[in-house]
Amino acid sequence: MKNKNLQAYSFLSPFIVLVSIFYIAPALLTIVMSFTSLDAAFIWEYAGFSNYKRIFMDPTTLTIVKNTVLYIGVSIAIVLVLDLFIAIMTTYFIKSDGWASLFKSIIMIPMITPSVVYSVLWIWFLDASENGFINSLLHSIDNSFTPINWIAEYPFLVIVIVQVMVSLAYGSIIFSSAIRSIPENLFKVARVDGAGEIEIIKTIILPNISGHIKFIAMWETLGLMTNYINILLITNGGPLIRTEVWALNAYHKAFINQHYGYGAALSVMLILVV
């Protein structure tokens, strides 16, 4: 038994070493850093819990928490509804695998596109000038249309839409696979009993994929809590701090303001929540 364990650990050792170097060690270093006053001078001085006290004393903290909760809540709700709609339509109603696969391939484009390219495209779409795609399109429909600065006027809506488009593909594919795994006999029996399509969705499809729905909700929540790249590139947390979320705030404090100890404390707080 010991020999088997040693053999298993020997196979796992490269993975364990990599995880320790690139994940565990930085996490421990971040925790240590959060108890220091480390800044641009790179002087490691113990500061106790002063960084954590500063978080609760910061007048912007409550606004950033509200932004984060609202951003995650709204995004998750929209993503789950659209994922279920796409999965049911492309798996249950559309029987052609070719058309379903084509549609899924299209919605995967935002997910596989590099964040910089994806964000630049959105900036062009929403450009405040007449050259912006949406403004140009609306102007072609109505010559009296005045260009709108979409990012400045509707920043929160913009970041939600941008994130939803990225998140659609993963959940819809998971849900589609789950629906395909439901025995066909259940659908046949339900139709024989006179059940309509809505009843079949409510009583057969949704209960059978409830575990997958919970998984996607958890997965997307964790992703939204820690991912801020698109927000950084499109709004940078603005205007003012209207789109500043917790992870982005930690980045700004650490790498823009160079308050590394304070940024580390913000990151530790996020780790604890996650």
mmCIF file of C-alpha atoms in Angstrom:
data_model
loop_
_atom_site.group_PDB
_atom_site.id
_atom_site.type_symbol
_atom_site.label_atom_id
_atom_site.label_comp_id
_atom_site.label_asym_id
_atom_site.label_seq_id
_atom_site.Cartn_x
_atom_site.Cartn_y
_atom_site.Cartn_z
ATOM 1 C CA MET A 1 0.000 0.000 0.000
ATOM 2 C CA LYS A 2 2.849 2.383 0.849
ATOM 3 C CA ASN A 3 4.553 1.612 -2.456
ATOM 4 C CA LYS A 4 1.351 2.468 -4.313
ATOM 5 C CA ASN A 5 1.068 5.749 -2.420
ATOM 6 C CA LEU A 6 4.688 6.629 -3.189
ATOM 7 C CA GLN A 7 4.131 5.830 -6.848
ATOM 8 C CA ALA A 8 1.018 8.019 -6.921
ATOM 9 C CA TYR A 9 2.819 10.904 -5.226
ATOM 10 C CA SER A 10 5.737 10.586 -7.651
ATOM 11 C CA PHE A 11 3.339 11.037 -10.563
ATOM 12 C CA LEU A 12 1.632 13.957 -8.808
ATOM 13 C CA SER A 13 4.866 15.654 -7.740
ATOM 14 C CA PRO A 14 5.301 17.853 -10.880
ATOM 15 C CA PHE A 15 1.733 19.120 -10.472
ATOM 16 C CA ILE A 16 2.203 19.659 -6.720
ATOM 17 C CA VAL A 17 5.440 21.582 -7.293
ATOM 18 C CA LEU A 18 3.877 23.836 -9.939
ATOM 19 C CA VAL A 19 0.795 24.545 -7.803
ATOM 20 C CA SER A 20 2.978 25.276 -4.792
ATOM 21 C CA ILE A 21 5.194 27.695 -6.743
ATOM 22 C CA PHE A 22 2.557 29.555 -8.725
ATOM 23 C CA TYR A 23 -0.501 29.418 -6.412
ATOM 24 C CA ILE A 24 0.213 28.466 -2.802
ATOM 25 C CA ALA A 25 3.436 30.456 -2.380
ATOM 26 C CA PRO A 26 1.996 33.703 -3.882
ATOM 27 C CA ALA A 27 -1.128 33.324 -1.708
ATOM 28 C CA LEU A 28 0.995 32.966 1.439
ATOM 29 C CA LEU A 29 3.174 35.896 0.349
ATOM 30 C CA THR A 30 0.054 38.017 -0.192
ATOM 31 C CA ILE A 31 -1.173 37.211 3.321
ATOM 32 C CA VAL A 32 2.201 38.192 4.799
ATOM 33 C CA MET A 33 2.289 41.356 2.688
ATOM 34 C CA SER A 34 -1.165 42.385 3.916
ATOM 35 C CA PHE A 35 0.287 42.868 7.411
ATOM 36 C CA THR A 36 2.976 45.265 6.182
ATOM 37 C CA SER A 37 3.115 48.886 5.049
ATOM 38 C CA LEU A 38 4.853 47.896 1.807
ATOM 39 C CA ASP A 39 4.671 50.633 -0.814
ATOM 40 C CA ALA A 40 6.755 52.000 -3.702
ATOM 41 C CA ALA A 41 9.812 52.157 -1.410
ATOM 42 C CA PHE A 42 9.650 48.338 -1.008
ATOM 43 C CA ILE A 43 10.353 48.484 2.712
ATOM 44 C CA TRP A 44 8.766 45.578 4.552
ATOM 45 C CA GLU A 45 7.585 46.998 7.868
ATOM 46 C CA TYR A 46 5.084 45.184 10.048
ATOM 47 C CA ALA A 47 1.870 47.211 10.275
ATOM 48 C CA GLY A 48 -0.411 44.821 12.135
ATOM 49 C CA PHE A 49 -4.061 45.054 11.158
ATOM 50 C CA SER A 50 -3.810 48.676 9.999
ATOM 51 C CA ASN A 51 -4.493 47.770 6.338
ATOM 52 C CA TYR A 52 -7.627 45.862 7.308
ATOM 53 C CA LYS A 53 -8.806 48.741 9.487
ATOM 54 C CA ARG A 54 -8.203 51.063 6.557
ATOM 55 C CA ILE A 55 -10.544 48.982 4.406
ATOM 56 C CA PHE A 56 -13.432 49.546 6.796
ATOM 57 C CA MET A 57 -12.546 53.219 7.231
ATOM 58 C CA ASP A 58 -12.344 53.891 3.480
ATOM 59 C CA PRO A 59 -15.462 55.873 2.449
ATOM 60 C CA THR A 60 -15.482 54.172 -0.969
ATOM 61 C CA THR A 61 -15.589 50.624 0.418
ATOM 62 C CA LEU A 62 -19.376 50.458 0.771
ATOM 63 C CA THR A 63 -19.900 51.722 -2.780
ATOM 64 C CA ILE A 64 -17.427 49.181 -4.151
ATOM 65 C CA VAL A 65 -19.130 46.359 -2.245
ATOM 66 C CA LYS A 66 -22.515 47.428 -3.654
ATOM 67 C CA ASN A 67 -21.034 47.583 -7.168
ATOM 68 C CA THR A 68 -19.554 44.113 -6.800
ATOM 69 C CA VAL A 69 -22.702 42.482 -5.418
ATOM 70 C CA LEU A 70 -24.927 44.135 -8.000
ATOM 71 C CA TYR A 71 -22.542 43.309 -10.854
ATOM 72 C CA ILE A 72 -22.326 39.643 -9.858
ATOM 73 C CA GLY A 73 -26.032 39.263 -9.065
ATOM 74 C CA VAL A 74 -27.326 40.849 -12.268
ATOM 75 C CA SER A 75 -24.745 39.105 -14.464
ATOM 76 C CA ILE A 76 -25.407 35.667 -12.967
ATOM 77 C CA ALA A 77 -29.180 36.039 -13.284
ATOM 78 C CA ILE A 78 -28.950 37.037 -16.944
ATOM 79 C CA VAL A 79 -26.352 34.384 -17.762
ATOM 80 C CA LEU A 80 -28.353 31.543 -16.207
ATOM 81 C CA VAL A 81 -31.573 32.535 -17.975
ATOM 82 C CA LEU A 82 -29.870 32.912 -21.361
ATOM 83 C CA ASP A 83 -27.821 29.731 -20.903
ATOM 84 C CA LEU A 84 -30.963 27.732 -20.192
ATOM 85 C CA PHE A 85 -32.805 29.346 -23.116
ATOM 86 C CA ILE A 86 -29.971 28.639 -25.562
ATOM 87 C CA ALA A 87 -29.433 25.086 -24.304
ATOM 88 C CA ILE A 88 -33.126 24.186 -24.486
ATOM 89 C CA MET A 89 -33.588 25.771 -27.904
ATOM 90 C CA THR A 90 -30.481 24.188 -29.467
ATOM 91 C CA THR A 91 -30.843 20.775 -27.827
ATOM 92 C CA TYR A 92 -34.530 20.104 -27.221
ATOM 93 C CA PHE A 93 -36.326 22.112 -29.923
ATOM 94 C CA ILE A 94 -33.699 22.188 -32.698
ATOM 95 C CA LYS A 95 -32.959 18.569 -33.516
ATOM 96 C CA SER A 96 -30.376 19.362 -36.192
ATOM 97 C CA ASP A 97 -26.908 18.958 -34.689
ATOM 98 C CA GLY A 98 -25.395 20.985 -37.521
ATOM 99 C CA TRP A 99 -27.377 24.175 -36.870
ATOM 100 C CA ALA A 100 -27.060 23.796 -33.087
ATOM 101 C CA SER A 101 -23.290 23.344 -33.352
ATOM 102 C CA LEU A 102 -22.999 26.356 -35.654
ATOM 103 C CA PHE A 103 -24.867 28.579 -33.201
ATOM 104 C CA LYS A 104 -22.791 27.340 -30.258
ATOM 105 C CA SER A 105 -19.617 28.002 -32.222
ATOM 106 C CA ILE A 106 -20.727 31.585 -32.819
ATOM 107 C CA ILE A 107 -21.451 32.296 -29.154
ATOM 108 C CA MET A 108 -18.061 30.824 -28.225
ATOM 109 C CA ILE A 109 -16.253 33.603 -30.124
ATOM 110 C CA PRO A 110 -16.324 36.132 -27.215
ATOM 111 C CA MET A 111 -15.048 33.465 -24.810
ATOM 112 C CA ILE A 112 -12.041 32.469 -26.954
ATOM 113 C CA THR A 113 -11.201 36.004 -28.115
ATOM 114 C CA PRO A 114 -8.291 37.613 -26.186
ATOM 115 C CA SER A 115 -9.583 40.099 -23.621
ATOM 116 C CA VAL A 116 -7.686 43.028 -25.150
ATOM 117 C CA VAL A 117 -9.118 42.414 -28.624
ATOM 118 C CA TYR A 118 -12.597 41.801 -27.241
ATOM 119 C CA SER A 119 -12.523 44.993 -25.158
ATOM 120 C CA VAL A 120 -11.195 47.100 -28.040
ATOM 121 C CA LEU A 121 -14.080 45.882 -30.195
ATOM 122 C CA TRP A 122 -16.573 46.976 -27.535
ATOM 123 C CA ILE A 123 -14.872 50.359 -27.214
ATOM 124 C CA TRP A 124 -15.285 50.779 -30.970
ATOM 125 C CA PHE A 125 -18.925 49.634 -30.842
ATOM 126 C CA LEU A 126 -19.674 52.139 -28.075
ATOM 127 C CA ASP A 127 -17.446 54.991 -29.234
ATOM 128 C CA ALA A 128 -18.980 58.368 -28.370
ATOM 129 C CA SER A 129 -18.263 59.873 -31.788
ATOM 130 C CA GLU A 130 -20.221 59.398 -35.002
ATOM 131 C CA ASN A 131 -17.644 56.790 -36.016
ATOM 132 C CA GLY A 132 -18.744 54.432 -33.254
ATOM 133 C CA PHE A 133 -20.548 51.395 -34.646
ATOM 134 C CA ILE A 134 -23.781 51.822 -32.678
ATOM 135 C CA ASN A 135 -23.894 55.608 -33.127
ATOM 136 C CA SER A 136 -23.183 55.215 -36.841
ATOM 137 C CA LEU A 137 -25.907 52.584 -37.167
ATOM 138 C CA LEU A 138 -28.494 54.695 -35.350
ATOM 139 C CA HIS A 139 -27.508 57.762 -37.352
ATOM 140 C CA SER A 140 -28.050 55.832 -40.602
ATOM 141 C CA ILE A 141 -31.569 55.027 -39.394
ATOM 142 C CA ASP A 142 -32.323 58.544 -38.136
ATOM 143 C CA ASN A 143 -30.307 61.458 -39.515
ATOM 144 C CA SER A 144 -31.294 63.640 -36.551
ATOM 145 C CA PHE A 145 -29.768 61.196 -34.074
ATOM 146 C CA THR A 146 -27.198 62.746 -31.725
ATOM 147 C CA PRO A 147 -24.206 60.527 -30.837
ATOM 148 C CA ILE A 148 -24.290 59.119 -27.306
ATOM 149 C CA ASN A 149 -21.326 58.423 -25.057
ATOM 150 C CA TRP A 150 -22.573 54.948 -24.134
ATOM 151 C CA ILE A 151 -19.760 54.063 -21.758
ATOM 152 C CA ALA A 152 -20.102 57.317 -19.794
ATOM 153 C CA GLU A 153 -23.914 57.278 -19.761
ATOM 154 C CA TYR A 154 -24.513 53.571 -19.072
ATOM 155 C CA PRO A 155 -21.246 52.185 -17.622
ATOM 156 C CA PHE A 156 -22.796 49.517 -15.417
ATOM 157 C CA LEU A 157 -25.034 48.211 -18.193
ATOM 158 C CA VAL A 158 -22.028 48.090 -20.528
ATOM 159 C CA ILE A 159 -19.860 45.955 -18.239
ATOM 160 C CA VAL A 160 -22.747 43.574 -17.533
ATOM 161 C CA ILE A 161 -23.465 43.053 -21.247
ATOM 162 C CA VAL A 162 -19.767 42.609 -22.004
ATOM 163 C CA GLN A 163 -19.387 39.956 -19.299
ATOM 164 C CA VAL A 164 -22.617 38.160 -20.175
ATOM 165 C CA MET A 165 -21.469 37.717 -23.773
ATOM 166 C CA VAL A 166 -18.240 36.108 -22.542
ATOM 167 C CA SER A 167 -20.008 33.784 -20.105
ATOM 168 C CA LEU A 168 -22.761 32.469 -22.382
ATOM 169 C CA ALA A 169 -20.878 29.713 -24.181
ATOM 170 C CA TYR A 170 -19.619 27.690 -21.212
ATOM 171 C CA GLY A 171 -22.930 27.394 -19.372
ATOM 172 C CA SER A 172 -24.999 26.737 -22.496
ATOM 173 C CA ILE A 173 -22.687 23.895 -23.551
ATOM 174 C CA ILE A 174 -22.817 22.336 -20.073
ATOM 175 C CA PHE A 175 -26.613 22.599 -20.010
ATOM 176 C CA SER A 176 -26.893 21.178 -23.534
ATOM 177 C CA SER A 177 -24.827 18.151 -22.552
ATOM 178 C CA ALA A 178 -26.960 17.670 -19.447
ATOM 179 C CA ILE A 179 -30.199 17.817 -21.448
ATOM 180 C CA ARG A 180 -28.846 15.260 -23.927
ATOM 181 C CA SER A 181 -28.166 12.879 -21.040
ATOM 182 C CA ILE A 182 -31.851 12.842 -20.009
ATOM 183 C CA PRO A 183 -33.439 9.527 -21.160
ATOM 184 C CA GLU A 184 -35.666 10.044 -24.204
ATOM 185 C CA ASN A 185 -38.293 7.774 -22.638
ATOM 186 C CA LEU A 186 -39.118 10.478 -20.086
ATOM 187 C CA PHE A 187 -40.070 12.883 -22.877
ATOM 188 C CA LYS A 188 -42.125 10.222 -24.685
ATOM 189 C CA VAL A 189 -44.056 9.295 -21.549
ATOM 190 C CA ALA A 190 -44.737 12.967 -20.797
ATOM 191 C CA ARG A 191 -46.104 13.540 -24.323
ATOM 192 C CA VAL A 192 -48.300 10.435 -24.071
ATOM 193 C CA ASP A 193 -49.713 11.833 -20.826
ATOM 194 C CA GLY A 194 -50.588 15.033 -22.685
ATOM 195 C CA ALA A 195 -47.892 17.294 -21.246
ATOM 196 C CA GLY A 196 -47.102 20.424 -23.245
ATOM 197 C CA GLU A 197 -43.649 21.756 -23.977
ATOM 198 C CA ILE A 198 -43.699 24.175 -21.027
ATOM 199 C CA GLU A 199 -44.688 21.362 -18.647
ATOM 200 C CA ILE A 200 -41.908 19.141 -20.011
ATOM 201 C CA ILE A 201 -39.353 21.888 -19.435
ATOM 202 C CA LYS A 202 -40.604 22.551 -15.900
ATOM 203 C CA THR A 203 -41.077 18.947 -14.764
ATOM 204 C CA ILE A 204 -38.391 17.042 -16.665
ATOM 205 C CA ILE A 205 -35.607 19.243 -18.016
ATOM 206 C CA LEU A 206 -35.099 21.700 -15.148
ATOM 207 C CA PRO A 207 -35.220 19.107 -12.308
ATOM 208 C CA ASN A 208 -32.780 16.829 -14.149
ATOM 209 C CA ILE A 209 -30.207 19.572 -14.710
ATOM 210 C CA SER A 210 -30.617 21.363 -11.365
ATOM 211 C CA GLY A 211 -27.174 20.179 -10.253
ATOM 212 C CA HIS A 212 -25.616 21.637 -13.380
ATOM 213 C CA ILE A 213 -27.434 24.933 -12.810
ATOM 214 C CA LYS A 214 -25.997 25.147 -9.290
ATOM 215 C CA PHE A 215 -22.521 24.360 -10.605
ATOM 216 C CA ILE A 216 -22.651 27.056 -13.298
ATOM 217 C CA ALA A 217 -24.024 29.592 -10.792
ATOM 218 C CA MET A 218 -21.134 28.856 -8.417
ATOM 219 C CA TRP A 219 -18.524 28.750 -11.182
ATOM 220 C CA GLU A 220 -19.619 32.044 -12.716
ATOM 221 C CA THR A 221 -19.851 33.707 -9.298
ATOM 222 C CA LEU A 222 -16.267 32.777 -8.458
ATOM 223 C CA GLY A 223 -15.136 33.932 -11.884
ATOM 224 C CA LEU A 224 -16.906 37.293 -11.617
ATOM 225 C CA MET A 225 -15.522 37.921 -8.141
ATOM 226 C CA THR A 226 -11.921 37.596 -9.282
ATOM 227 C CA ASN A 227 -11.995 38.622 -12.974
ATOM 228 C CA TYR A 228 -11.804 42.337 -13.708
ATOM 229 C CA ILE A 229 -9.882 42.468 -17.020
ATOM 230 C CA ASN A 230 -12.781 43.592 -19.228
ATOM 231 C CA ILE A 231 -13.861 46.255 -16.733
ATOM 232 C CA LEU A 232 -10.288 47.519 -16.474
ATOM 233 C CA LEU A 233 -9.905 47.801 -20.243
ATOM 234 C CA ILE A 234 -13.323 49.322 -21.008
ATOM 235 C CA THR A 235 -14.222 51.607 -18.090
ATOM 236 C CA ASN A 236 -11.252 51.300 -15.699
ATOM 237 C CA GLY A 237 -13.792 51.407 -12.874
ATOM 238 C CA GLY A 238 -15.247 54.739 -13.971
ATOM 239 C CA PRO A 239 -16.805 57.138 -14.431
ATOM 240 C CA LEU A 240 -15.589 57.998 -10.914
ATOM 241 C CA ILE A 241 -16.073 54.587 -9.200
ATOM 242 C CA ARG A 242 -19.420 53.625 -10.715
ATOM 243 C CA THR A 243 -17.994 50.360 -12.102
ATOM 244 C CA GLU A 244 -15.223 49.783 -9.573
ATOM 245 C CA VAL A 245 -15.493 46.223 -8.230
ATOM 246 C CA TRP A 246 -13.527 44.674 -5.379
ATOM 247 C CA ALA A 247 -10.902 42.824 -7.449
ATOM 248 C CA LEU A 248 -10.299 45.886 -9.642
ATOM 249 C CA ASN A 249 -9.999 48.055 -6.537
ATOM 250 C CA ALA A 250 -7.271 45.736 -5.195
ATOM 251 C CA TYR A 251 -5.431 46.079 -8.515
ATOM 252 C CA HIS A 252 -5.709 49.873 -8.498
ATOM 253 C CA LYS A 253 -4.518 50.180 -4.909
ATOM 254 C CA ALA A 254 -1.567 47.825 -5.402
ATOM 255 C CA PHE A 255 -0.299 48.530 -8.912
ATOM 256 C CA ILE A 256 -1.535 52.050 -9.679
ATOM 257 C CA ASN A 257 -1.292 53.712 -6.258
ATOM 258 C CA GLN A 258 1.581 51.367 -5.277
ATOM 259 C CA HIS A 259 0.088 50.665 -1.859
ATOM 260 C CA TYR A 260 1.057 47.010 -2.017
ATOM 261 C CA GLY A 261 0.250 46.173 1.591
ATOM 262 C CA TYR A 262 -3.228 47.672 1.322
ATOM 263 C CA GLY A 263 -3.838 45.995 -2.030
ATOM 264 C CA ALA A 264 -2.748 42.682 -0.514
ATOM 265 C CA ALA A 265 -5.233 43.149 2.353
ATOM 266 C CA LEU A 266 -8.020 43.732 -0.180
ATOM 267 C CA SER A 267 -6.972 40.562 -1.989
ATOM 268 C CA VAL A 268 -6.957 38.538 1.233
ATOM 269 C CA MET A 269 -10.472 39.739 2.026
ATOM 270 C CA LEU A 270 -11.537 38.573 -1.445
ATOM 271 C CA ILE A 271 -9.837 35.198 -0.924
ATOM 272 C CA LEU A 272 -11.709 34.704 2.348
ATOM 273 C CA VAL A 273 -15.051 35.414 0.651
ATOM 274 C CA VAL A 274 -14.228 33.087 -2.258
#
